[in-house]
Coordinates of C-alpha atoms in Angstrom, one line a residue:
X193 CA -0.1 0.0 0.0
X194 CA 1.3 3.2 -1.0
X195 CA 1.4 5.7 1.9
X196 CA 1.8 9.5 1.2
X197 CA 2.7 12.1 3.9
X198 CA 2.1 15.8 3.4
X199 CA 4.8 18.0 4.9
X200 CA 4.2 21.6 5.9
X201 CA 7.1 23.0 4.2
X202 CA 6.4 26.6 5.5
X203 CA 6.1 25.6 9.1
X204 CA 9.0 26.3 11.6
X205 CA 11.6 28.6 12.6
X206 CA 13.9 27.2 9.6
X207 CA 11.4 26.8 7.0
X208 CA 11.5 25.8 4.3
X209 CA 15.0 24.7 4.6
X210 CA 14.8 22.2 7.3
X211 CA 11.4 20.7 6.3
X212 CA 12.8 20.2 2.7
X213 CA 16.1 18.9 3.8
X214 CA 14.5 16.5 6.4
X215 CA 12.0 15.1 3.6
X216 CA 14.7 14.4 1.3
X217 CA 16.6 12.3 3.9
X218 CA 13.3 10.6 4.9
X219 CA 12.7 9.9 0.9
X220 CA 16.1 8.3 0.7
X221 CA 16.3 6.5 4.0
X222 CA 12.6 5.1 4.2
X223 CA 11.5 5.4 0.7
X224 CA 8.8 7.5 2.0
X225 CA 6.3 9.1 -0.8
X226 CA 6.1 12.8 0.3
X227 CA 4.1 15.9 -0.8
X228 CA 5.8 19.2 0.0
X229 CA 3.1 21.9 0.6
X230 CA 4.1 25.5 0.5
X231 CA 5.3 28.1 -2.0
X232 CA 6.7 26.2 -5.0
X233 CA 9.6 28.2 -6.0
X234 CA 11.1 28.5 -2.3
X235 CA 10.5 24.6 -2.1
X236 CA 12.0 24.1 -5.7
X237 CA 15.2 26.2 -4.5
X238 CA 15.7 24.2 -1.4
X239 CA 15.3 20.8 -3.2
X240 CA 18.0 21.8 -5.7
X241 CA 20.5 22.0 -3.2
X242 CA 19.9 18.3 -2.3
X243 CA 19.9 16.7 -5.7
X244 CA 16.4 15.5 -5.1
X245 CA 15.6 14.6 -8.8
X246 CA 14.1 11.0 -8.8
X247 CA 12.9 11.0 -5.3
X248 CA 9.3 10.3 -4.7
X249 CA 8.6 13.8 -3.8
X250 CA 6.0 16.3 -5.2
X251 CA 5.1 19.5 -4.5
X252 CA 1.6 21.2 -3.9
X253 CA 1.5 24.9 -3.9
X254 CA 0.2 27.0 -1.0
X255 CA 0.4 30.8 -1.1
X256 CA 0.5 31.6 2.5
X257 CA 2.2 30.7 5.8
X258 CA 1.1 30.9 9.4
X259 CA 3.5 32.6 11.6
X260 CA 4.8 31.2 14.8
X261 CA 3.1 34.1 16.7
X262 CA -0.1 34.3 15.0
X263 CA -3.6 33.7 16.5
X264 CA -4.6 30.1 15.5
X265 CA -8.1 31.0 15.1
X266 CA -7.3 34.2 13.0
X267 CA -4.9 32.3 10.8
X268 CA -7.5 29.5 10.3
X269 CA -10.2 32.1 9.3
X270 CA -8.2 34.3 7.1
X271 CA -5.6 32.3 5.6
X272 CA -7.6 29.9 3.2
X273 CA -4.4 29.0 1.3
X274 CA -1.9 28.5 4.2
X275 CA 0.7 25.6 3.9
X276 CA -0.7 23.7 6.8
X277 CA -4.6 24.0 5.8
X278 CA -3.8 22.8 2.4
X279 CA -1.7 19.9 3.9
X280 CA -4.6 19.0 6.2
X281 CA -6.9 19.2 3.4
X282 CA -4.8 16.7 1.3
X283 CA -5.3 14.1 4.1
X284 CA -8.9 14.9 4.6
X285 CA -9.3 14.1 0.6
X286 CA -7.5 10.9 1.0
X287 CA -4.4 12.3 -1.4
X288 CA -2.2 11.9 2.0
X289 CA -2.4 9.5 4.9
X290 CA -0.8 11.8 7.2
X291 CA 0.6 15.4 8.0
X292 CA 3.8 16.5 9.7
X293 CA 4.5 20.4 10.7
X294 CA 6.9 22.3 12.8
X295 CA 4.7 25.2 12.5
X296 CA 2.7 27.1 15.1
X297 CA 1.6 24.3 17.4
X298 CA -2.2 25.8 18.2
X299 CA -2.6 26.7 14.5
X300 CA -1.6 23.1 13.5
X301 CA -3.8 21.6 16.2
X302 CA -6.7 23.9 15.3
X303 CA -6.6 23.5 11.4
X304 CA -6.1 19.6 11.7
X305 CA -9.1 19.3 14.1
X306 CA -11.3 21.8 12.0
X307 CA -10.3 20.2 8.4
X308 CA -10.0 16.4 9.4
X309 CA -12.4 16.2 12.3
X310 CA -12.3 14.2 15.5
X311 CA -12.7 10.4 15.7
X312 CA -16.1 9.2 16.5
X313 CA -16.2 8.8 20.3
X314 CA -13.3 11.0 21.1
X315 CA -14.4 14.2 22.8
X316 CA -11.0 15.9 22.8
X317 CA -7.7 15.1 20.9
X318 CA -4.4 15.2 23.0
X319 CA -0.8 16.0 22.4
X320 CA 1.2 12.9 23.2
X321 CA 5.1 13.4 23.9
X322 CA 7.5 10.5 23.9
X323 CA 10.1 10.8 26.6
X324 CA 13.0 8.5 27.7
X325 CA 13.1 6.7 31.0
X326 CA 15.3 4.3 32.8
X327 CA 13.7 1.2 31.1
X328 CA 12.6 2.7 27.5
X329 CA 10.7 5.4 26.1
X330 CA 7.1 6.3 27.6
X331 CA 4.2 8.4 26.4
X332 CA 3.0 11.4 28.1
X333 CA -0.3 13.0 27.5
X334 CA -1.9 15.7 27.4
X335 CA 1.1 17.8 27.1
X336 CA -0.8 21.0 25.8
X337 CA -4.1 20.6 23.9
X338 CA -6.6 20.8 26.7
X339 CA -5.8 23.1 29.7
X340 CA -9.3 22.2 31.5
X341 CA -10.3 18.4 31.5
X342 CA -13.0 16.4 32.9
X343 CA -12.6 12.7 34.2
X344 CA -13.8 11.3 30.9
X345 CA -11.2 13.3 28.9
X346 CA -8.4 11.8 31.1
X347 CA -9.8 8.2 30.5
X348 CA -9.7 8.7 26.7
X349 CA -6.2 10.1 27.1
X350 CA -5.2 6.9 28.7
X351 CA -6.9 4.7 25.9
X352 CA -5.1 6.8 23.3
X353 CA -1.7 6.7 25.1
X354 CA -2.2 2.9 25.7
X355 CA -2.8 2.4 22.2
X356 CA 0.1 4.6 20.8
X357 CA 2.6 2.9 23.3
X358 CA 1.4 -0.4 22.1
X359 CA 1.2 -0.1 18.6
X360 CA 4.0 2.5 17.7
X361 CA 6.4 1.8 20.4
X362 CA 5.8 -1.9 20.8
X363 CA 5.3 -2.2 24.4
X364 CA 3.2 -5.3 24.9
X365 CA 1.1 -4.3 27.8
X366 CA 1.7 -0.7 28.7
X367 CA 1.4 0.4 32.4
X368 CA -0.6 3.4 32.6
X369 CA -0.4 5.7 35.4
X370 CA -2.4 8.8 36.3
X371 CA -0.3 12.0 37.3
X372 CA -1.5 13.0 40.9
X373 CA 0.2 14.5 44.1
X374 CA 0.3 10.8 45.7
X375 CA 0.3 7.3 44.8
X376 CA -2.9 6.8 47.2
X377 CA -6.4 6.7 45.1
X378 CA -7.6 9.4 47.5
X379 CA -5.1 11.8 46.7
X380 CA -5.6 14.3 43.9
X381 CA -8.3 16.6 43.0
X382 CA -11.7 15.8 42.1
X383 CA -11.1 15.3 38.5
X384 CA -8.3 12.8 39.1
X385 CA -10.1 10.8 41.9
X386 CA -13.1 10.2 39.5
X387 CA -10.8 9.2 36.6
X388 CA -9.0 6.7 39.0
X389 CA -12.2 5.1 39.8
X390 CA -13.2 4.8 36.1
X391 CA -9.5 3.7 34.9
X392 CA -9.7 1.1 37.6
X393 CA -12.4 -0.7 35.7
X394 CA -11.2 0.0 32.3
X395 CA -9.5 -2.8 30.1
X396 CA -6.0 -1.3 30.5
X397 CA -3.1 -2.1 32.5
X398 CA -3.8 0.8 35.0
X399 CA -1.3 0.8 37.9
X400 CA -2.9 3.6 39.7
X401 CA -1.8 7.1 40.8
X402 CA 2.0 8.2 39.7
X403 CA 4.0 11.2 40.6
X404 CA 6.2 13.5 38.8
X405 CA 9.3 11.5 39.4
X406 CA 7.6 8.4 37.8
X407 CA 8.0 10.2 34.4
X408 CA 11.6 9.0 34.0
X409 CA 12.0 6.2 36.4
X410 CA 10.3 3.8 34.2
X411 CA 7.4 2.6 36.5
X412 CA 4.9 3.6 33.9
X413 CA 4.7 3.3 30.1
X414 CA 1.8 6.1 30.0
X415 CA 1.5 9.0 31.9
X416 CA -1.9 10.8 31.9
X417 CA -2.6 14.1 33.1
X418 CA -4.5 17.5 31.8
X419 CA -2.7 19.8 29.2
X420 CA -1.9 22.4 31.9
X421 CA 0.4 20.2 34.0
X422 CA 1.6 18.3 31.2
X423 CA 2.9 21.3 29.0
X424 CA 4.4 23.2 32.1
X425 CA 6.2 20.0 33.4
X426 CA 7.3 19.2 29.9
X427 CA 8.9 22.5 29.4
X428 CA 10.5 22.5 32.8
X429 CA 12.1 19.1 31.8
X430 CA 13.4 20.3 28.5
X431 CA 14.8 23.5 30.3
X432 CA 16.5 21.0 33.0
X433 CA 18.0 18.8 30.2
X434 CA 19.5 21.8 28.5
X435 CA 20.7 23.5 31.7
X436 CA 22.5 19.9 32.8
X437 CA 24.4 19.9 29.2
X438 CA 25.3 23.6 29.9
X439 CA 26.8 22.8 33.3
X440 CA 28.5 19.9 32.1
X441 CA 30.4 22.0 29.4
X442 CA 31.2 24.7 32.0
X443 CA 32.8 22.3 34.4
X444 CA 34.7 20.5 31.6
X445 CA 36.2 23.8 30.3
X446 CA 37.7 24.7 33.8
X447 CA 40.6 22.3 33.8
X448 CA 42.9 20.2 31.5
X449 CA 42.1 17.2 33.4
X450 CA 38.6 17.7 33.0
X451 CA 39.0 18.0 29.1
X452 CA 41.1 15.1 29.1
X453 CA 38.4 13.1 30.8
X454 CA 35.7 14.4 28.4
X455 CA 37.8 13.2 25.4
X456 CA 38.0 9.6 27.0
X457 CA 34.2 9.7 27.9
X458 CA 33.1 11.4 24.7
X459 CA 31.2 8.4 23.5
X460 CA 29.2 8.1 26.7
X461 CA 28.4 11.7 26.5
X462 CA 27.4 11.4 22.7
X463 CA 25.0 8.6 24.0
X464 CA 23.6 10.7 26.7
X465 CA 22.8 13.6 24.5
X466 CA 21.1 11.3 22.0
X467 CA 18.9 9.6 24.7
X468 CA 17.4 13.4 25.7
X469 CA 17.3 14.7 22.2
X470 CA 13.8 15.3 21.0
X471 CA 15.1 15.0 17.5
X472 CA 15.1 11.2 18.0
X473 CA 11.4 11.1 18.6
X474 CA 10.6 13.7 15.8
X475 CA 7.6 15.3 17.1
X476 CA 4.5 14.7 19.1
X477 CA 1.3 13.2 17.8
X478 CA -2.0 14.9 18.1
X479 CA -4.1 11.9 19.1
X480 CA -7.8 11.6 18.4
X481 CA -8.1 13.3 15.0
X482 CA -9.0 11.7 11.7
X483 CA -5.5 11.9 10.6
X484 CA -1.9 10.9 11.5
X485 CA -0.8 14.3 12.7
X486 CA 2.7 14.8 13.9
X487 CA 3.5 18.2 15.4
X488 CA 7.3 19.1 15.7
X489 CA 9.1 21.8 17.7
X490 CA 9.4 25.0 16.0
X491 CA 13.2 24.8 15.9
X492 CA 13.3 21.3 14.6
X493 CA 16.4 20.0 13.2
X494 CA 16.6 18.3 9.8
X495 CA 17.2 14.8 11.5
X496 CA 13.9 15.8 13.7
X497 CA 11.9 16.3 10.4
X498 CA 13.2 13.0 8.9
X499 CA 12.3 11.2 12.0
X500 CA 8.9 12.8 12.3
X501 CA 8.2 11.2 8.7
X502 CA 9.2 7.8 10.4
X503 CA 7.0 8.3 13.3
X504 CA 4.0 9.3 10.8
X505 CA 4.5 6.1 8.8
X506 CA 4.5 4.0 11.7
X507 CA 1.3 5.5 13.0
X508 CA -0.5 4.8 9.7
X509 CA 0.9 1.2 9.0
X510 CA -0.1 0.3 12.8
X511 CA -3.7 1.9 12.1
X512 CA -3.6 3.5 15.3
X513 CA -6.6 5.5 14.8
X514 CA -8.6 2.6 13.8
X515 CA -7.7 1.1 17.1
X516 CA -8.4 4.3 19.0
X517 CA -11.8 4.3 17.4
X518 CA -12.5 0.9 18.2
X519 CA -11.2 1.1 21.8
X520 CA -12.9 4.4 22.9
X521 CA -16.3 3.1 21.7
X522 CA -15.8 -0.4 23.3
X523 CA -14.8 1.4 26.8
X524 CA -17.6 4.0 26.4
X525 CA -20.4 1.3 25.8
X526 CA -18.9 -0.9 28.7
X527 CA -19.1 2.1 31.0
X528 CA -22.5 3.1 30.2
X529 CA -25.2 2.8 32.9
X530 CA -27.3 -0.6 32.8
X531 CA -31.0 -0.8 32.7
X532 CA -32.4 -1.7 36.0
X533 CA -33.8 -5.5 36.1
X534 CA -37.4 -6.1 36.9
X535 CA -38.1 -6.0 40.5
X536 CA -35.6 -3.3 41.3
X537 CA -32.4 -5.1 40.8
X538 CA -29.5 -3.9 38.6
X539 CA -27.9 -5.6 36.1
X540 CA -24.4 -6.6 36.9
X541 CA -21.6 -5.2 35.1
X542 CA -20.0 -7.3 32.5
X543 CA -16.2 -8.0 32.6
X544 CA -14.1 -6.2 30.0
X545 CA -12.0 -8.1 27.6
X546 CA -8.2 -7.5 27.8
X547 CA -6.6 -5.3 25.2
X548 CA -5.4 -7.0 21.9

């Protein structure tokens, strides 16, 4: 089956150079069929720098681009021919199976949601970050799409994160944890306590509440929280990682012995940087929409764009959206109130099957 991915070539701090260069690498390394969306002449100039003739890359012209500081709503209403809108339309119309963008995150989310729509049964899409832990990668959601959430939203985030971890990251039976201020089921606010109650009965490998420290210790494969907590925490973690690298460089430069030690330990430092480098994971998927939509960091490198294409291909090949749709509807049906039995009794809840 031919899978085409639409690339927002005008999205990001280094567009169109990085989106085009990353697409060329993806086409060469993965054999990906790509559609570069944006101002045709600018894209052609960048392609010429990489000798991309013969690669499975086509161009679809879009005359407008959304700025990184533009209002998402205003951009959607006024820029009818923006590169992200045209790319999302290609997905909606079946000409592409997914979209990758390093553009304005709010604009990308709003545009994909409005153009492609939301999966049946999903109330709110969620941004899902992949982060390294002591035992492997874990997924963390929501990290910015939804500031205020109800318990049912957190439950749906858990289902979507579980499926992404299983189908894309290959975790056989992902352990799902609910972010709270303590491990006890009585801890947290009203929203998390109610979400805990529902998740305890859901067909997931729910391990209960987890705390901030559990994001990286490998105790959970899926961390669930609202977008406010997720976004603030994720940005704090990114800043801490950058600061640690900066402090290490400062200390290494202070003495000859430290510099010598760095030379000897260079492979270890290189592996450490690779583990915490967002470029390895490409971008964050917007789960719950009728598209394989991967949103990259605004300052994404060429390698990050290339890996975002790989993630999008994995998403499509593993039919993640189909599985999210089926699982959400199954849980919704299982959680619906049962009709009372004649004589005042209540119908017993049926047991839920394990995930595939």
